[in-house]
CSV table of C-alpha atoms in Angstrom, one decimal:
chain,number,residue,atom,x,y,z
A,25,UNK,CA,15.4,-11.8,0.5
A,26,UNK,CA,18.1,-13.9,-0.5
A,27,UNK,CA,19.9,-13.6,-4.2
A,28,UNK,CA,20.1,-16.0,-6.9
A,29,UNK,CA,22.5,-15.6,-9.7
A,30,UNK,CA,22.3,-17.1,-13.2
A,31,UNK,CA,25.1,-16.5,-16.0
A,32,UNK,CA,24.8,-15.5,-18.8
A,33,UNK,CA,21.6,-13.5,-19.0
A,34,UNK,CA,21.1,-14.3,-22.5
A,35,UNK,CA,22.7,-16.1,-25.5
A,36,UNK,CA,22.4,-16.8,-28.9
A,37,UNK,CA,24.6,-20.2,-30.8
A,38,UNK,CA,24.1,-21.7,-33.7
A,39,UNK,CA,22.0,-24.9,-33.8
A,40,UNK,CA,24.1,-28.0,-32.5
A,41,UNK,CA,26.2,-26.3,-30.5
A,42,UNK,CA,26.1,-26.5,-26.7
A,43,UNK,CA,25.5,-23.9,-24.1
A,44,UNK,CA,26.5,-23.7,-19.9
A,45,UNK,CA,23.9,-21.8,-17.9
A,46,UNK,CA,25.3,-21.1,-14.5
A,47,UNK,CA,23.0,-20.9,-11.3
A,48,UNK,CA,24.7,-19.3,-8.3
A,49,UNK,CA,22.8,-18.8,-4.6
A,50,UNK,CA,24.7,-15.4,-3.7
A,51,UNK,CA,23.9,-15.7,0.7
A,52,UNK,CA,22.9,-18.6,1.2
A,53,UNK,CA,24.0,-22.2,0.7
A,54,UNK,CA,21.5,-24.4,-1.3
A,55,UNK,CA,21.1,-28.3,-1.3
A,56,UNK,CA,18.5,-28.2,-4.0
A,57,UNK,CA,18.3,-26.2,-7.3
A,58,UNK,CA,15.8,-26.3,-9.2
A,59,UNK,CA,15.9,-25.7,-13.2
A,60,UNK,CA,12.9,-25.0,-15.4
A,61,UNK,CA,11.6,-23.6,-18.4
A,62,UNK,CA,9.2,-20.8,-19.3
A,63,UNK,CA,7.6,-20.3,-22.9
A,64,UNK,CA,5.9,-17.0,-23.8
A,65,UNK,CA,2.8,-16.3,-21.5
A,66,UNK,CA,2.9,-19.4,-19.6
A,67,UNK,CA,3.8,-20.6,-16.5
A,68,UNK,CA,7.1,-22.3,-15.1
A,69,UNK,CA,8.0,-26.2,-16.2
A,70,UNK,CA,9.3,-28.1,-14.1
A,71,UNK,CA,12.8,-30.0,-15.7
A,72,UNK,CA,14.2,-31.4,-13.5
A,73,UNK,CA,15.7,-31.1,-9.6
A,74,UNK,CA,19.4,-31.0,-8.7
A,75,UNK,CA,21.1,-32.2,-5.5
A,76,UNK,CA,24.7,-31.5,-4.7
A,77,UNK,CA,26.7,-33.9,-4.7
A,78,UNK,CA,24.1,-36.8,-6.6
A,79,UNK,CA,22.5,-37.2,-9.8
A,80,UNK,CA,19.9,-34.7,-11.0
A,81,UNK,CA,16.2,-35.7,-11.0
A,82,UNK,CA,14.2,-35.1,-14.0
A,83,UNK,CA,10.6,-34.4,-14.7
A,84,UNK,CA,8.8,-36.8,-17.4
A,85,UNK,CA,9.6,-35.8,-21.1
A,86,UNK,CA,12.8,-34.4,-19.7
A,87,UNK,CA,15.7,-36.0,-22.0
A,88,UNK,CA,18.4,-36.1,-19.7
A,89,UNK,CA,21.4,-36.6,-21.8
A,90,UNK,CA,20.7,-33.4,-23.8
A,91,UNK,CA,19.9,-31.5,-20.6
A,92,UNK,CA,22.8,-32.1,-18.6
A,93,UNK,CA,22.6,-30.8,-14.9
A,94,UNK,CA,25.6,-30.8,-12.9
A,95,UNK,CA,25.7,-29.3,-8.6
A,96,UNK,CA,29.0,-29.6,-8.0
A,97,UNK,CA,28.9,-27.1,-4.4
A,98,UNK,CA,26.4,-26.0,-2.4
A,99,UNK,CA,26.0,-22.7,-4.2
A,100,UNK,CA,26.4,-23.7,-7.8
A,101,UNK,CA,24.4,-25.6,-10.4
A,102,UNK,CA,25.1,-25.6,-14.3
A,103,UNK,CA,22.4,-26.7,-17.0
A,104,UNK,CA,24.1,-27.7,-20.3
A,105,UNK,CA,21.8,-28.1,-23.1
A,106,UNK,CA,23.7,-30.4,-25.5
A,107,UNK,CA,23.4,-30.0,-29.5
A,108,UNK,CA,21.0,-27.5,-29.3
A,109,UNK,CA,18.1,-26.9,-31.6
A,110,UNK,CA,15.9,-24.3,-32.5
A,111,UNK,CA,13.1,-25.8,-30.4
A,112,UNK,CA,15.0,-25.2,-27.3
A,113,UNK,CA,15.2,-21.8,-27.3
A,114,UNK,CA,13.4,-20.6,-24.0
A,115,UNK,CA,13.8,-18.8,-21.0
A,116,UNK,CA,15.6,-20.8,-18.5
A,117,UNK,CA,15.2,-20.7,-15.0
A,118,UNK,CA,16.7,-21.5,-11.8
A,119,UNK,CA,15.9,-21.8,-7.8
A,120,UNK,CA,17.6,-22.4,-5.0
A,121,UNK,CA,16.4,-24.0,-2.0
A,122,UNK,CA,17.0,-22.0,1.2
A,123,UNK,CA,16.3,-24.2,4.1
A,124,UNK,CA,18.0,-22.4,6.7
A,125,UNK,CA,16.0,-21.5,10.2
A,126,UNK,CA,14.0,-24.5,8.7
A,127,UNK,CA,11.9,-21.9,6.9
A,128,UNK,CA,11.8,-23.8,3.5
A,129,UNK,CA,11.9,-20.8,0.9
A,130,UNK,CA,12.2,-20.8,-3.2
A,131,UNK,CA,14.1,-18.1,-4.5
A,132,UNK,CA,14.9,-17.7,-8.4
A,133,UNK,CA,17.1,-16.5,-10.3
A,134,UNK,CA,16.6,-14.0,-13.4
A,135,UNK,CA,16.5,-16.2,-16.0
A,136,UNK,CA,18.5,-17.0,-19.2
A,137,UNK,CA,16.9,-16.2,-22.6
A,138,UNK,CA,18.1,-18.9,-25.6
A,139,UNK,CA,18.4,-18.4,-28.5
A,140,UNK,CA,19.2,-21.1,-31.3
A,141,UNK,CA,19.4,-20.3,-34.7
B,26,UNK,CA,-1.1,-34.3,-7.2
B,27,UNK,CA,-1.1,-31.6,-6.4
B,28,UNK,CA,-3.5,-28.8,-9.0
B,29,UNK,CA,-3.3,-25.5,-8.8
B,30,UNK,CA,-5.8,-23.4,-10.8
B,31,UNK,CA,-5.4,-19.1,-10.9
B,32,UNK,CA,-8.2,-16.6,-12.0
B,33,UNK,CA,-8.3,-14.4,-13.7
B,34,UNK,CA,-5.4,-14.9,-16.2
B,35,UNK,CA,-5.4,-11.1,-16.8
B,36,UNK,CA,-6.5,-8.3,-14.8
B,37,UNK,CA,-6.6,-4.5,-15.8
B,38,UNK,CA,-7.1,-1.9,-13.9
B,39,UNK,CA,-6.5,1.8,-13.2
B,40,UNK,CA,-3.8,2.8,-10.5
B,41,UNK,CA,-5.5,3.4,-7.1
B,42,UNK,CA,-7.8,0.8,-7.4
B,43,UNK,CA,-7.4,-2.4,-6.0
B,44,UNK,CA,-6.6,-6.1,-7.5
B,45,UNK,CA,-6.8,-9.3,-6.3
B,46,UNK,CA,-6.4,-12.8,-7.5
B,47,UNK,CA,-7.8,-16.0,-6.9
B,48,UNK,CA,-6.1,-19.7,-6.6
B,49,UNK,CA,-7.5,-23.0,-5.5
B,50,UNK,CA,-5.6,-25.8,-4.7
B,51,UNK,CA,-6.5,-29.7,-4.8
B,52,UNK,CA,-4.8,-31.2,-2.7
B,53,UNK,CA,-5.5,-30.9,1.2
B,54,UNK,CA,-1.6,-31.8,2.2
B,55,UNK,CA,-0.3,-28.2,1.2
B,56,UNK,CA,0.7,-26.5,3.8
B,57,UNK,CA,2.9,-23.4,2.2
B,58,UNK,CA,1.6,-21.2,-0.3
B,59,UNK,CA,3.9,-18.7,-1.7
B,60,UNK,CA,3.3,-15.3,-4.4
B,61,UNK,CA,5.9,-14.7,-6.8
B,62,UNK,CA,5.8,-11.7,-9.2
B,63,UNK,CA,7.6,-11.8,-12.8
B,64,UNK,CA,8.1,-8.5,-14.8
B,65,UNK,CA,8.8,-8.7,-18.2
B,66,UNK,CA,12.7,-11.0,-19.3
B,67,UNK,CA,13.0,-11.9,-15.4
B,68,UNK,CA,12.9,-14.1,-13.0
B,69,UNK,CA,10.2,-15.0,-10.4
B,70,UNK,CA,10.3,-12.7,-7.3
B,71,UNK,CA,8.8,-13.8,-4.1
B,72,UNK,CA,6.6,-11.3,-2.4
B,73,UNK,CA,4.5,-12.9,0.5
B,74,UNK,CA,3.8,-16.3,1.5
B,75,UNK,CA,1.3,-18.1,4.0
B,76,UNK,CA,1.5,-20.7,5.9
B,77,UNK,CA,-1.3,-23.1,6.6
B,78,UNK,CA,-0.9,-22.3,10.3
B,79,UNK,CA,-2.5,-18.3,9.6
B,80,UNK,CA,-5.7,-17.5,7.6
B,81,UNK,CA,-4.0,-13.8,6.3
B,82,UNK,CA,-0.9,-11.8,6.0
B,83,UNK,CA,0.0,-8.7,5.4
B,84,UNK,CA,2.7,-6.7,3.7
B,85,UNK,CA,2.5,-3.0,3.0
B,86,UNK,CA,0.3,-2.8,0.3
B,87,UNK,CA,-0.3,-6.6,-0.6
B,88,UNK,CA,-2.1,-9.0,1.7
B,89,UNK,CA,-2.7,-13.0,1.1
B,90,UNK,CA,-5.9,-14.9,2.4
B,91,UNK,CA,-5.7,-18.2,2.7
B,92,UNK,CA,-9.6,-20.9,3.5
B,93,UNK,CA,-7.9,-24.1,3.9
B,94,UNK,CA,-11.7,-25.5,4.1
B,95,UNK,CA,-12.7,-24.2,1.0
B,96,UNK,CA,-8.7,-24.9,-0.5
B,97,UNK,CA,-8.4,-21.4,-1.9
B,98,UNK,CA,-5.6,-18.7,-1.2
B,99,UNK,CA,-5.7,-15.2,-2.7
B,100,UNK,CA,-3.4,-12.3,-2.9
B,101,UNK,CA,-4.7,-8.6,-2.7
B,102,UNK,CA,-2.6,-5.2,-3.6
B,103,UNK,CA,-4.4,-2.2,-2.4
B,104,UNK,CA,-3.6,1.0,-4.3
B,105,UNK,CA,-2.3,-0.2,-7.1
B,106,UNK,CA,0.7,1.5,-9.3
B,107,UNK,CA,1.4,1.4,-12.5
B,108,UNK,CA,5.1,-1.1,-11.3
B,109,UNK,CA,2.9,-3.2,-10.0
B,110,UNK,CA,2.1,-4.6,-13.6
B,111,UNK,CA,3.8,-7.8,-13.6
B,112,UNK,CA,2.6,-11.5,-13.8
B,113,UNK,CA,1.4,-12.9,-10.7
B,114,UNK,CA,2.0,-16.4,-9.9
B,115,UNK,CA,0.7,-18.2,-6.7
B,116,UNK,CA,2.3,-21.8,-5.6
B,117,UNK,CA,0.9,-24.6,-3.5
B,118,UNK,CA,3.5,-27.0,-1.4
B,119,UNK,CA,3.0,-30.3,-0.1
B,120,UNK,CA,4.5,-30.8,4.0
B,121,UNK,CA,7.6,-33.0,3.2
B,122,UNK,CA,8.2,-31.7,0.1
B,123,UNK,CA,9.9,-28.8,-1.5
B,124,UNK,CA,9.1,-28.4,-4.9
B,125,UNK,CA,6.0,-26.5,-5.5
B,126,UNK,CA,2.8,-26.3,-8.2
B,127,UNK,CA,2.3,-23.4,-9.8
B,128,UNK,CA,-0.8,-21.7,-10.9
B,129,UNK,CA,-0.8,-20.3,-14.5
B,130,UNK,CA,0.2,-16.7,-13.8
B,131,UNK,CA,-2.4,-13.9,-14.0
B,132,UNK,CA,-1.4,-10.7,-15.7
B,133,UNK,CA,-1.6,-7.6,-13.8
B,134,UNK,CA,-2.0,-4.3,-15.8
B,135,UNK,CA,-2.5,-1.3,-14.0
B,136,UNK,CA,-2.8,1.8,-16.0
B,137,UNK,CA,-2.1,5.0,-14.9
């Protein structure tokens, strides 16, 4: 299948500091990322949906301005989280939209694990 | 919207033996329903995926159902190993739209 990328694997800053996470689709070219979040034993949220070349769109309860998304090319999307705080420490994840052939497939990346102290 | 429920949320068993998992969806527009596996610090993987056009598919050892009546899709692994033990997630997807709903994982032990 095809490859997502995310970068860096996992990181650790000090609360109100701010942190990149880079999303990369590897083969294929992706319109749409996705970015969500995933606490212990549960399943994927949602945060928001990111279009190159446009404004992200976020999910309710989403703050925007301290989860900055940014799709600048077709194969890369960046999450920012700005002045971090413990409670945002999470595993991060992205997907990349593969609509080639018109077969419409969601492929993820690994994941980013944050930790603020 | 679209609901997605998943049972059971964890499911032990012993290697060999088979395993299967059960969603139900709500909403009668989802045409695309895709299995991802997650092992422990990654990210999703998918693994099979049905479309609303076919009632199964098969993959090796894993197989996905799919009763659009009844609005329920499940995913079977026949002879289970133990790196099989992962969390199972199954996703419904609306026609015209790309962004799925996931179910709330199940989690596959299989002991050796």
């Amino acid at each position: 299948g095809a490859v997502v990328s995310q970068h860096p694997s996992r990181v650790i800053c000090k609360s109100g500091t701010s942190v990149k996470i880079e999303c990369r689709s590897l083969d294929f070219q992706a319109t749409t990322m996705f970015w969500y979040r995933q606490f212990p034993k549960q399943s994927l949220m949602l945060m928001a949906t990111s279009n190159e070349g446009s404004k992200a769109t976020y999910e309710q309860g989403v703050e925007k301005d301290k989860f900055l998304i940014n799709h600048a090319s077709l194969t890369l999307s960046t999450l920012t989280v700005t002045s971090a705080h413990p409670e945002d420490s999470s595993f991060y994840i992205c997907s990349a939209r593969d609509s080639s052939g018109g077969k419409e497939t969601q492929y993820f990346g690994p994941g980013t694990r944050l930790l603020v102290l | 919207g679209e609901n997605v429920e998943q049972h059971p949320s964890t499911l032990s068993v012993q290697e060999g033996d088979s395993a299967v998992i059960k969603c139900t969806y709500s909403d009668s527009a989802s045409n695309y329903f895709p299995w991802y596996k997650q092992e422990l610090g990654k990210g999703p993987q998918l693994i099979i995926d049905i479309r609303s056009n076919v009632g199964e598919k098969k993959d090796q050892r894993i197989a996905v159902t799919l009763n659009k009546t009844a609005k329920h899709f499940s995913l079977h692994i026949t002879e289970t190993q133990p790196e099989d033990s992962a969390v199972y997630f199954c996703a419904a997807r609306k026609g015209g739209s790309y962004i799925p709903t996931f179910g709330r994982g199940t989690s596959l032990i299989v002991h050796p």
